[in-house]
CSV table of C-alpha atoms in Angstrom, one decimal:
chain,number,residue,atom,x,y,z
A,1,GLY,CA,-5.1,14.7,7.9
A,2,GLU,CA,-4.2,11.1,9.9
A,3,ASP,CA,-0.9,10.2,9.9
A,4,VAL,CA,0.9,6.9,10.4
A,5,GLU,CA,4.5,6.9,11.4
A,6,GLN,CA,7.4,4.2,11.3
A,7,SER,CA,11.1,4.2,11.8
A,8,LEU,CA,12.7,4.1,8.6
A,9,PHE,CA,15.6,1.2,9.1
A,10,LEU,CA,16.2,-1.9,11.3
A,11,SER,CA,19.0,-4.0,11.2
A,12,VAL,CA,19.1,-7.3,12.7
A,13,ARG,CA,21.4,-10.8,12.8
A,14,GLU,CA,19.7,-14.0,11.2
A,15,GLY,CA,17.9,-16.2,13.9
A,16,ASP,CA,16.9,-12.8,16.0
A,17,SER,CA,13.4,-11.6,16.4
A,18,SER,CA,12.7,-8.4,14.5
A,19,VAL,CA,10.2,-5.8,15.9
A,20,ILE,CA,8.5,-3.0,13.7
A,21,ASN,CA,6.7,-0.8,15.4
A,22,CYS,CA,4.3,2.2,14.1
A,23,THR,CA,2.0,4.7,15.7
A,24,TYR,CA,-1.0,6.1,14.2
A,25,THR,CA,-3.4,9.2,15.0
A,26,ASP,CA,-6.5,8.0,13.7
A,27,SER,CA,-8.5,7.6,16.8
A,28,SER,CA,-11.4,6.3,15.1
A,29,SER,CA,-9.2,3.2,13.4
A,30,THR,CA,-11.0,0.0,13.3
A,31,TYR,CA,-8.3,-2.1,11.0
A,32,LEU,CA,-4.5,-2.2,10.6
A,33,TYR,CA,-2.2,-3.5,8.4
A,34,TRP,CA,0.9,-4.7,7.7
A,35,TYR,CA,2.3,-5.1,4.3
A,36,LYS,CA,5.7,-6.5,3.0
A,37,GLN,CA,7.2,-4.9,-0.1
A,38,GLU,CA,10.6,-6.9,-1.9
A,39,PRO,CA,12.9,-5.1,-3.8
A,40,GLY,CA,11.5,-4.3,-7.3
A,41,ALA,CA,7.7,-5.6,-6.4
A,42,GLY,CA,4.6,-4.6,-5.0
A,43,LEU,CA,3.3,-4.5,-1.6
A,44,GLN,CA,2.0,-7.9,-0.3
A,45,LEU,CA,-0.3,-8.1,2.6
A,46,LEU,CA,1.1,-10.0,5.6
A,47,THR,CA,-1.3,-9.4,8.2
A,48,TYR,CA,-4.2,-7.4,9.5
A,49,ILE,CA,-5.4,-6.9,13.2
A,50,PHE,CA,-9.0,-5.5,14.1
A,51,SER,CA,-9.2,-2.7,16.7
A,52,ASN,CA,-10.9,-4.6,19.2
A,53,MET,CA,-7.8,-7.2,19.3
A,54,ASP,CA,-4.6,-6.9,21.6
A,55,MET,CA,-2.9,-9.4,19.6
A,56,LYS,CA,-2.9,-11.3,16.6
A,57,GLN,CA,-0.3,-14.3,16.0
A,58,ASP,CA,0.3,-16.0,12.6
A,59,GLN,CA,3.3,-18.4,12.4
A,60,ARG,CA,6.5,-16.5,12.8
A,61,LEU,CA,4.6,-13.2,13.0
A,62,THR,CA,2.9,-11.4,15.9
A,63,VAL,CA,1.1,-8.4,16.0
A,64,LEU,CA,0.7,-6.5,19.1
A,65,LEU,CA,-2.1,-3.7,19.2
A,66,ASN,CA,-1.8,-0.7,21.9
A,67,LYS,CA,-5.3,1.4,21.1
A,68,LYS,CA,-4.6,3.7,24.0
A,69,ASP,CA,-1.1,4.8,22.9
A,70,LYS,CA,-2.1,4.1,19.1
A,71,HIS,CA,0.8,1.8,18.9
A,72,LEU,CA,1.3,-1.2,16.6
A,73,SER,CA,4.4,-3.9,16.4
A,74,LEU,CA,5.1,-6.4,14.1
A,75,ARG,CA,7.2,-9.2,15.6
A,76,ILE,CA,9.0,-11.6,13.3
A,77,ALA,CA,10.6,-14.4,15.1
A,78,ASP,CA,13.7,-16.4,13.8
A,79,THR,CA,14.4,-13.7,11.0
A,80,GLN,CA,15.9,-15.2,8.0
A,81,THR,CA,17.8,-13.4,5.2
A,82,GLY,CA,14.6,-13.7,3.1
A,83,ASP,CA,12.6,-11.5,5.5
A,84,SER,CA,14.6,-8.5,4.2
A,85,ALA,CA,12.2,-6.3,2.8
A,86,ILE,CA,10.4,-2.9,3.2
A,87,TYR,CA,7.6,-3.4,5.5
A,88,PHE,CA,4.5,-0.8,5.9
A,89,CYS,CA,2.0,-0.3,8.3
A,90,ALA,CA,-1.4,1.3,7.2
A,91,ASP,CA,-4.3,2.4,8.5
A,92,LEU,CA,-7.8,1.6,7.6
A,93,ASN,CA,-9.6,5.3,7.5
A,94,TYR,CA,-12.6,6.6,6.9
A,95,GLY,CA,-12.3,10.3,6.3
A,96,GLY,CA,-13.6,10.1,2.5
A,97,SER,CA,-16.7,8.7,1.1
A,98,GLN,CA,-15.2,5.3,1.2
A,99,GLY,CA,-12.2,3.7,3.4
A,100,ASN,CA,-8.8,3.9,1.9
A,101,LEU,CA,-5.8,3.1,3.3
A,102,ILE,CA,-3.1,5.5,5.2
A,103,PHE,CA,0.6,4.3,4.5
A,104,GLY,CA,3.3,4.8,6.7
A,105,LYS,CA,6.7,5.6,5.0
A,106,GLY,CA,7.9,2.1,5.7
A,107,THR,CA,10.6,0.3,7.5
A,108,LYS,CA,13.6,-1.4,5.7
A,109,LEU,CA,14.6,-4.4,7.3
A,110,SER,CA,18.2,-5.6,6.8
A,111,VAL,CA,19.0,-9.2,8.0
A,112,LYS,CA,22.4,-10.0,8.3
A,113,PRO,CA,23.8,-13.6,8.4
B,1,ASN,CA,-5.6,-15.8,-12.7
B,2,ALA,CA,-3.1,-13.1,-13.8
B,3,GLY,CA,-3.9,-11.1,-10.9
B,4,VAL,CA,-3.3,-7.6,-11.1
B,5,THR,CA,-1.2,-6.2,-14.3
B,6,GLN,CA,0.6,-3.1,-15.0
B,7,THR,CA,2.0,-1.7,-18.1
B,8,PRO,CA,4.6,-0.2,-19.0
B,9,LYS,CA,7.2,-1.5,-16.4
B,10,PHE,CA,9.2,1.5,-17.3
B,11,GLN,CA,8.7,4.6,-18.9
B,12,VAL,CA,10.6,8.0,-19.6
B,13,LEU,CA,8.7,11.0,-20.3
B,14,LYS,CA,9.7,14.7,-21.5
B,15,THR,CA,7.9,17.2,-19.3
B,16,GLY,CA,4.7,18.1,-20.9
B,17,GLN,CA,4.1,15.0,-22.7
B,18,SER,CA,1.0,12.9,-21.7
B,19,MET,CA,0.6,9.1,-21.5
B,20,THR,CA,-1.7,6.7,-20.0
B,21,LEU,CA,-0.6,4.1,-17.4
B,22,GLN,CA,-2.4,0.9,-17.7
B,23,CYS,CA,-4.0,-1.5,-15.0
B,24,ALA,CA,-6.2,-4.5,-15.3
B,25,GLN,CA,-7.2,-7.1,-12.8
B,26,ASP,CA,-9.0,-10.5,-13.9
B,27,MET,CA,-10.4,-11.4,-10.4
B,28,ASN,CA,-13.8,-9.3,-10.8
B,29,HIS,CA,-12.8,-6.9,-8.2
B,30,GLU,CA,-15.2,-4.0,-8.0
B,31,TYR,CA,-12.5,-1.4,-6.3
B,32,MET,CA,-9.2,-0.1,-7.4
B,33,SER,CA,-7.1,2.5,-6.8
B,34,TRP,CA,-3.8,4.0,-8.0
B,35,TYR,CA,-0.8,5.1,-5.7
B,36,ARG,CA,2.4,6.7,-6.0
B,37,GLN,CA,5.5,5.6,-4.3
B,38,ASP,CA,8.3,8.5,-3.7
B,39,PRO,CA,11.5,7.5,-1.5
B,40,GLY,CA,10.9,8.4,2.1
B,41,MET,CA,7.3,9.2,1.4
B,42,GLY,CA,5.4,5.8,1.3
B,43,LEU,CA,2.3,5.0,-0.8
B,44,ARG,CA,0.2,8.0,-1.4
B,45,LEU,CA,-3.4,7.5,-2.9
B,46,ILE,CA,-3.9,9.5,-6.2
B,47,HIS,CA,-7.3,8.0,-7.2
B,48,TYR,CA,-9.8,5.2,-6.3
B,49,SER,CA,-12.7,3.6,-7.8
B,50,VAL,CA,-15.5,1.5,-6.1
B,51,GLY,CA,-16.9,0.1,-9.5
B,52,ALA,CA,-17.5,0.8,-13.2
B,53,GLY,CA,-18.4,4.4,-13.7
B,54,ILE,CA,-17.4,5.2,-10.0
B,55,THR,CA,-14.3,7.3,-9.4
B,56,ASP,CA,-13.2,9.5,-6.6
B,57,GLN,CA,-10.0,11.4,-5.6
B,58,GLY,CA,-7.4,10.6,-3.0
B,59,GLU,CA,-4.8,12.3,-1.0
B,60,VAL,CA,-2.7,13.6,-4.3
B,61,PRO,CA,-4.8,13.6,-7.3
B,62,ASN,CA,-3.7,16.7,-8.9
B,63,GLY,CA,-2.2,16.0,-12.7
B,64,TYR,CA,-3.8,12.7,-12.9
B,65,ASN,CA,-7.1,11.5,-14.5
B,66,VAL,CA,-8.5,8.1,-14.5
B,67,SER,CA,-12.0,6.6,-15.8
B,68,ARG,CA,-13.3,3.3,-15.2
B,69,SER,CA,-15.4,2.1,-17.9
B,70,THR,CA,-15.1,-1.7,-17.4
B,71,THR,CA,-14.5,-3.6,-14.2
B,72,GLU,CA,-11.2,-4.7,-15.8
B,73,ASP,CA,-9.3,-1.6,-16.3
B,74,PHE,CA,-8.5,1.4,-14.1
B,75,PRO,CA,-6.0,3.6,-16.3
B,76,LEU,CA,-4.3,6.5,-15.1
B,77,ARG,CA,-3.5,9.5,-17.3
B,78,LEU,CA,-0.7,12.1,-16.9
B,79,LEU,CA,-2.2,14.9,-19.0
B,80,SER,CA,1.1,17.2,-19.2
B,81,ALA,CA,3.9,15.0,-17.2
B,82,ALA,CA,6.0,17.3,-14.8
B,83,PRO,CA,8.9,16.2,-13.4
B,84,SER,CA,7.4,16.0,-9.8
B,85,GLN,CA,5.7,13.0,-11.4
B,86,THR,CA,8.7,11.0,-11.3
B,87,SER,CA,7.6,8.0,-8.9
B,88,VAL,CA,6.8,4.3,-8.9
B,89,TYR,CA,3.1,4.0,-9.6
B,90,PHE,CA,1.3,1.0,-8.0
B,91,CYS,CA,-2.5,0.0,-8.9
B,92,ALA,CA,-4.4,-2.2,-6.4
B,93,SER,CA,-7.5,-4.1,-6.4
B,94,SER,CA,-9.7,-5.6,-3.5
B,95,TYR,CA,-13.0,-7.3,-3.9
B,96,SER,CA,-15.2,-4.8,-2.7
B,97,ALA,CA,-14.4,-1.3,-1.1
B,98,LEU,CA,-12.4,-1.3,2.1
B,99,THR,CA,-15.2,-0.2,4.3
B,100,SER,CA,-16.5,-3.8,4.1
B,101,GLY,CA,-13.4,-4.7,6.9
B,102,GLY,CA,-9.9,-6.1,7.0
B,103,GLN,CA,-10.9,-9.1,5.5
B,104,GLU,CA,-10.6,-7.3,2.2
B,105,THR,CA,-7.2,-8.2,1.2
B,106,GLN,CA,-5.8,-5.5,-1.6
B,107,TYR,CA,-3.9,-7.0,-4.1
B,108,PHE,CA,-1.2,-5.0,-5.6
B,109,GLY,CA,0.6,-4.9,-9.4
B,110,PRO,CA,4.0,-5.1,-10.0
B,111,GLY,CA,4.5,-1.2,-10.6
B,112,THR,CA,5.6,1.3,-13.2
B,113,ARG,CA,8.4,3.1,-12.8
B,114,LEU,CA,8.1,6.8,-14.3
B,115,LEU,CA,10.9,9.0,-15.1
B,116,VAL,CA,10.0,12.7,-16.2
B,117,LEU,CA,12.8,14.6,-17.6
């Protein structure tokens, strides 16, 4: 089946930029998503990108997509302690009768003051 | 709107017991789904529904049943709980099936933490 891979941990200092990377195997991927999960909470959609785009910017967030290498990244500028969370990359997969999300294992971002 | 609500927040079961995890949404969403989250495993889709009366299996459906008699509710039933079902369960919903594209935001509930002894 299709797979989404992420590194498990990232540690940065407050004020630095964070870059969270993701690779996927679905060659027919159309939409890719980034979700944020704070401790003890559900997932919150941060942003998404359509596969015909290379980049999408939304305030402090920049998503870069390299479709040839099937590589997605999320850059958080001026990282704050409130950004500490687990970040999930997800791919919209059409393997079944309907589209469903395939999630990576999540990257835990720790922001040190 | 309350969004997506899940009950209970926590539950401890003994092996072999049955229980139902409740999920409800008040946003008139057609698409609802159940995921389980295990350490180091990310989220895996258990079952989903594209509307009342329609359900389908996800990646890990064994040991779970679902039904969708109303648009609002999508309960998940564990027929005979096993320790392997210890996990955090998330319910999610969106206005329509995700095939309609990235603009369909999927809203997640706060989760149910289940421990099976």
